Structure formats: C-alpha cells, structure tokens
C-alpha cells in the first residue's frame, strides 16, 4: 500500500481517494499530485460515480508540499515545468462534487488542496495553516486567493503573514469548514454525505457547482444571469421532470442522470 501515492476505491456511487505517503505526513510531491489528478479525472469520467471524497490519515490530511523535493529548484526549473499549474490545478477541471475529509494537519499545500474542494469536513482534531512565510515563500497553490474568499481578508492575512494555525472549531466558525465531526467518524460521515449528494441528479449537481463557483469569479449581475440560464436548462432535463412529478406523486424520484 505504501508504494502507491494515492489509494483509490469506490463505495456505491462515491469515489474515495486516500493520500498515501504516511511516512512523510502526506507531503505533496509531483508523483502524488500526478496520481491524484489521474484518479480525479477517472472518477469524473465514470458515469457510475456521483461524488468524490479526498482524505488522508488520522495524523495528516497533507502537511504541505514536499520541501525536500523543492529545495534545490531554480526559477527556471519551476517556470519550465509549470509547477503547480501542471498538476495541482487538475482539481479545477473536475465537474462532480468533491469533498475534502480532513483529520490532523492540513498545512501549506495540504490546506490549499482542501480549499480547492467543494465541501470541507473536518475531524475535531484538524489543524489548518499556511506556514509558507516561515520559508520566505508564499501560499502559491491558490491559498492567497481562496482563503480570503472563504474566511475574509483579516483572518486570511493573519494566517498568511503570521503562520497562525486554526483548529477545527475556529475554522468552522470562520467559514473555512462546512462541518466538524468526531475524528473516528470522519470517513463514515464524509462518505455518507457524498452518498447523499451522489443520489441526486448528476446534471443538476454539476450545474449547481458551476453556478456557485461562478459567484467567486464574476459580478452579481453576471452571476445571476448565469444561474438563470442554468435554471432554465433544467427544464430540458429528464431528471428535473422526474423530480417534480415524484414530488406531486408523493414518491421517491428515480433519477437517470440526464
């Protein structure tokens, strides 16, 4: 198991990806990020999968990028290899809902990976931080952009400039985390949530994800227009008519994901 940078499994309509470098606290190197990207895209293309969970182990979701691998790199090394963009950004191409299930440390790149997911569930022992300033670096995998959108400028500046860590309770209060669960229930709770989501119409889930993400990247007027077009498009969906008819018939809908 330790030879694989990620471990992939399915639970019903849920795809589960476990980061698997336990001896390195799941430090994120190129091999792991390449494997994660492959797993994400395979699940995204699999019609039998409706939602995806990314998780680590009890000690760490991911304790950051692999500093040992990076220490000798030059500017031209990272520029020519398209560092971060080449493989860390693969998650942005995933259209299905992605849940981060975080226990232990989510630091640096690990925190940024969790931020890139659609829903973040934290174990009560989770710790979140962006300590790159300690290395005279900065959060460069979306941290300076996604974190202020999640928790506001003041807390984001505090975390980025001072390397302050948030515990699970404060992360939930600040809006970084969707919900906090007991550590021993993290996997079950995360998979159960993913299963609930995956039971809904996949085209509708994808439309909602795209619409919410549009809110971060456009004006309110443009976002409302985009949302309205997505709503109108639902009326061309078999699942939407099935959902409305099932409601009227007082029965459970049977979605065909089209």
mmCIF file of N, CA and C in Angstrom, residues 131-139:
data_model
loop_
_atom_site.group_PDB
_atom_site.id
_atom_site.type_symbol
_atom_site.label_atom_id
_atom_site.label_comp_id
_atom_site.label_asym_id
_atom_site.label_seq_id
_atom_site.Cartn_x
_atom_site.Cartn_y
_atom_site.Cartn_z
ATOM 1 N N UNK A 131 1.889 28.041 6.496
ATOM 2 C CA UNK A 131 3.133 28.484 7.130
ATOM 3 C C UNK A 131 4.260 28.830 6.160
ATOM 4 N N UNK A 132 3.942 29.078 4.893
ATOM 5 C CA UNK A 132 4.989 29.304 3.895
ATOM 6 C C UNK A 132 5.894 30.485 4.232
ATOM 7 N N UNK A 133 5.366 31.469 4.961
ATOM 8 C CA UNK A 133 6.164 32.645 5.314
ATOM 9 C C UNK A 133 7.407 32.243 6.106
ATOM 10 N N UNK A 134 7.351 31.140 6.841
ATOM 11 C CA UNK A 134 8.497 30.678 7.620
ATOM 12 C C UNK A 134 9.663 30.277 6.717
ATOM 13 N N UNK A 135 9.362 29.978 5.450
ATOM 14 C CA UNK A 135 10.388 29.596 4.485
ATOM 15 C C UNK A 135 10.693 30.728 3.517
ATOM 16 N N UNK A 136 10.215 31.929 3.830
ATOM 17 C CA UNK A 136 10.343 33.072 2.919
ATOM 18 C C UNK A 136 9.649 32.797 1.589
ATOM 19 N N UNK A 137 8.572 32.021 1.658
ATOM 20 C CA UNK A 137 7.766 31.696 0.490
ATOM 21 C C UNK A 137 6.361 32.243 0.701
ATOM 22 N N UNK A 138 5.457 31.958 -0.244
ATOM 23 C CA UNK A 138 4.060 32.349 -0.069
ATOM 24 C C UNK A 138 3.164 31.207 -0.516
ATOM 25 N N UNK A 139 1.926 31.174 -0.040
ATOM 26 C CA UNK A 139 0.995 30.142 -0.497
ATOM 27 C C UNK A 139 0.718 30.339 -1.980
#
